[in-house]
Amino acid sequence: MKLWGGRFSGQTEKLLERFNNSLSFDSRLWREDLKGSIAHAKMLTSCGILTPNEGEKLVLALEEIATELNEGLLEFDYALEDIHTQIEVWLIEKLGDLGKKLHTARSRNDQVATDLRLYLKGSLKNLAHLVEDLIATLALLAKEHSTTVLPGYTHLQRAQPIVYGHQLLAYAEMFFRDLDRLQETYIRTDVLPLGAGALAGVTYPLDQAYTQKLLGFGALCQNSLDAVSDRDFVLDYLYTCSVIMLHLSRLAEELVIYSSLEFGFIELADGYSTGSSIMPQKKNPDVPELIRGKTGRVCGDLQAMLMTLKGLPLSYNKDLQEDKEAVFDAGDNTTLCLEIITPLLKTMKVNQDRMLKAAQSGFLNATDLADALVQKGVPFREAHRMVGEIVKLGLKNNQEITEIPLVKLQAISPLVDKAMLESLDLVSCVNRRITLGATAVTEVRKQTEEINLRLNEAMKFWQKEGSL
Ligand code: ARG
């Protein structure tokens, strides 16, 4: 069965049916489609467009379809065009001609936009809770590693000593921004298009505010042409997923590097590692690698949708059907990556000795020596040059700054003394950095405590939006 055909004399080509078909992927929207239809039927009834008896029968039949789908009692007929057709077919099977009345004052164009918005609202909530779990885990680990010293890098070259907790908190900041983006995306998605009809509105006196209330939308679309053709909320969703994935990919890349034998900073748990079919000794970080890899496809989904929307005239065009696979692909992969990263972090082993050892070589305290000379009145640029010469000497003799004999240091700068050298130990270097968000242990501890309050604050919005 088709939802159209009266004006045609010729048969639809089989190839076109396959080409046009979206049921293979939009069947996933059955819950949202039924929910929207139930609200539509109730609203039509309250407006007197359907009799109370008709309305009640339609709602009951739609609820029955939901139950049967939940229990696996109904099978999709993939020859049908889309989810809207499929549900109407089931409805007509149950109710006969009455089933044909549900589509009064509605088009698949406002219907599909409603379905997708409902679906995305659920997905955004779920993503927000997964990001929340991740931030909470990062905070927990940061607390545990508030004194674990390792090299901080720029250009992937050892730069200054930091604590691992500080590094983990940097990721927490990224994911806080993602929580913001999820919330903003949600607000723009939370707008109901139903009532726009095909494009121009409908000729029935609908109570759109009632449908809005039944479906729990925050607002109504203000222009019917825009209502059926707007997919900005899809772009927002795909962008938000892309940025989450970018953040995960940066974390993942570090985990890959840190778990190499060369670094040896961390070891992933066996449960989250894989082996090689030929090399018996291998333990591979497939999980972070796949996260890194999947980032490409999620960003690709965003790019695909941007290109689909470019130059699209008003109002609904079939091009828009392409939105769903991008949304499902990006959403599924982002969800999966968030689901796996949290337990992976919780179970990994942090090798504190290796981290400390790495921080002990490479002149990571050089900036601190320059700062100490500045304290004695040397202009910073001059101090920088002197310490540069000290480093050159150290490199030549394979010695760290504190291993170079004092007389040799004093030949470069007479102001260097024993106390100054004693202040160059890594823990002192770390704890001298007390600016906001810096690496000092006290600062890191303070931040880990504040994170939970910030997280509770950020999650208030989602609690208000109800359960999943
Ligand atoms: N499968 C379509 C989509 O995803 C549903 C809307 C079809 N509308 C139409 N006028 N053919 O966009």
PDB file of N, CA and C and ligand atoms in Angstrom, residues 20 22 25-26 81-82 84 107-109 112 231 316-318 320-324, ligand 1:
ATOM      1  N   ASN A  20      13.463   5.084  -3.265  1.00  0.00           N
ATOM      2  CA  ASN A  20      12.687   6.051  -2.475  1.00  0.00           C
ATOM      3  C   ASN A  20      12.512   5.607  -1.028  1.00  0.00           C
ATOM      4  N   SER A  22      12.528   4.566   2.730  1.00  0.00           N
ATOM      5  CA  SER A  22      13.279   4.963   3.935  1.00  0.00           C
ATOM      6  C   SER A  22      12.925   4.095   5.136  1.00  0.00           C
ATOM      7  N   PHE A  25      15.555   2.476   7.413  1.00  0.00           N
ATOM      8  CA  PHE A  25      16.220   3.180   8.524  1.00  0.00           C
ATOM      9  C   PHE A  25      15.269   3.995   9.394  1.00  0.00           C
ATOM     10  N   ASP A  26      14.153   4.509   8.792  1.00  0.00           N
ATOM     11  CA  ASP A  26      13.306   5.342   9.664  1.00  0.00           C
ATOM     12  C   ASP A  26      12.345   4.507  10.517  1.00  0.00           C
ATOM     13  N   GLU A  81       6.835   2.295   1.963  1.00  0.00           N
ATOM     14  CA  GLU A  81       7.736   3.420   1.718  1.00  0.00           C
ATOM     15  C   GLU A  81       8.471   3.917   2.975  1.00  0.00           C
ATOM     16  N   ASP A  82       7.712   4.160   4.026  1.00  0.00           N
ATOM     17  CA  ASP A  82       8.369   4.715   5.218  1.00  0.00           C
ATOM     18  C   ASP A  82       7.588   4.346   6.480  1.00  0.00           C
ATOM     19  N   HIS A  84       5.784   6.131   8.366  1.00  0.00           N
ATOM     20  CA  HIS A  84       4.435   6.717   8.443  1.00  0.00           C
ATOM     21  C   HIS A  84       3.432   5.840   7.697  1.00  0.00           C
ATOM     22  N   SER A 107       0.462  16.345   7.407  1.00  0.00           N
ATOM     23  CA  SER A 107       1.229  15.880   6.258  1.00  0.00           C
ATOM     24  C   SER A 107       2.395  15.082   6.796  1.00  0.00           C
ATOM     25  N   ARG A 108       2.959  14.243   5.968  1.00  0.00           N
ATOM     26  CA  ARG A 108       4.159  13.557   6.437  1.00  0.00           C
ATOM     27  C   ARG A 108       5.294  14.555   6.668  1.00  0.00           C
ATOM     28  N   ASN A 109       5.153  15.729   6.048  1.00  0.00           N
ATOM     29  CA  ASN A 109       6.234  16.709   6.200  1.00  0.00           C
ATOM     30  C   ASN A 109       6.324  17.277   7.618  1.00  0.00           C
ATOM     31  N   VAL A 112       7.157  14.048  10.002  1.00  0.00           N
ATOM     32  CA  VAL A 112       8.523  13.525  10.105  1.00  0.00           C
ATOM     33  C   VAL A 112       9.424  14.498  10.869  1.00  0.00           C
ATOM     34  N   ARG A 231      16.140  22.185   9.215  1.00  0.00           N
ATOM     35  CA  ARG A 231      16.902  21.091   9.832  1.00  0.00           C
ATOM     36  C   ARG A 231      18.130  21.662  10.563  1.00  0.00           C
ATOM     37  N   TYR A 316       9.585  21.817   2.044  1.00  0.00           N
ATOM     38  CA  TYR A 316      10.058  20.437   2.152  1.00  0.00           C
ATOM     39  C   TYR A 316      10.571  19.944   0.808  1.00  0.00           C
ATOM     40  N   ASN A 317      11.703  19.286   0.809  1.00  0.00           N
ATOM     41  CA  ASN A 317      12.243  18.596  -0.364  1.00  0.00           C
ATOM     42  C   ASN A 317      12.690  17.221   0.086  1.00  0.00           C
ATOM     43  N   LYS A 318      12.616  16.264  -0.821  1.00  0.00           N
ATOM     44  CA  LYS A 318      12.926  14.888  -0.423  1.00  0.00           C
ATOM     45  C   LYS A 318      14.380  14.735   0.016  1.00  0.00           C
ATOM     46  N   LEU A 320      15.664  16.064   2.270  1.00  0.00           N
ATOM     47  CA  LEU A 320      15.687  16.083   3.735  1.00  0.00           C
ATOM     48  C   LEU A 320      15.628  14.683   4.340  1.00  0.00           C
ATOM     49  N   GLN A 321      15.143  13.720   3.558  1.00  0.00           N
ATOM     50  CA  GLN A 321      15.107  12.342   4.051  1.00  0.00           C
ATOM     51  C   GLN A 321      16.512  11.841   4.411  1.00  0.00           C
ATOM     52  N   GLU A 322      17.516  12.456   3.784  1.00  0.00           N
ATOM     53  CA  GLU A 322      18.907  12.057   4.035  1.00  0.00           C
ATOM     54  C   GLU A 322      19.372  12.401   5.453  1.00  0.00           C
ATOM     55  N   ASP A 323      18.581  13.207   6.174  1.00  0.00           N
ATOM     56  CA  ASP A 323      19.014  13.626   7.514  1.00  0.00           C
ATOM     57  C   ASP A 323      19.114  12.448   8.495  1.00  0.00           C
ATOM     58  N   LYS A 324      18.227  11.452   8.275  1.00  0.00           N
ATOM     59  CA  LYS A 324      18.101  10.424   9.315  1.00  0.00           C
ATOM     60  C   LYS A 324      19.332   9.543   9.470  1.00  0.00           C
TER      61      LYS A 324
HETATM   62  N1  ARG B   1      10.417   9.695   4.457  1.00  0.00           N
HETATM   63  C1  ARG B   1      10.215  11.100   4.367  1.00  0.00           C
HETATM   64  C2  ARG B   1      11.363  11.867   5.035  1.00  0.00           C
HETATM   65  O1  ARG B   1      12.083  11.260   5.728  1.00  0.00           O
HETATM   66  C3  ARG B   1       8.935  11.473   5.017  1.00  0.00           C
HETATM   67  C4  ARG B   1       8.310  12.690   4.484  1.00  0.00           C
HETATM   68  C5  ARG B   1       7.825  12.418   3.095  1.00  0.00           C
HETATM   69  N2  ARG B   1       7.164  13.525   2.553  1.00  0.00           N
HETATM   70  C6  ARG B   1       6.876  13.632   1.267  1.00  0.00           C
HETATM   71  N3  ARG B   1       6.273  14.696   0.863  1.00  0.00           N
HETATM   72  N4  ARG B   1       7.225  12.689   0.427  1.00  0.00           N
HETATM   73  O2  ARG B   1      11.545  13.031   4.840  1.00  0.00           O
END
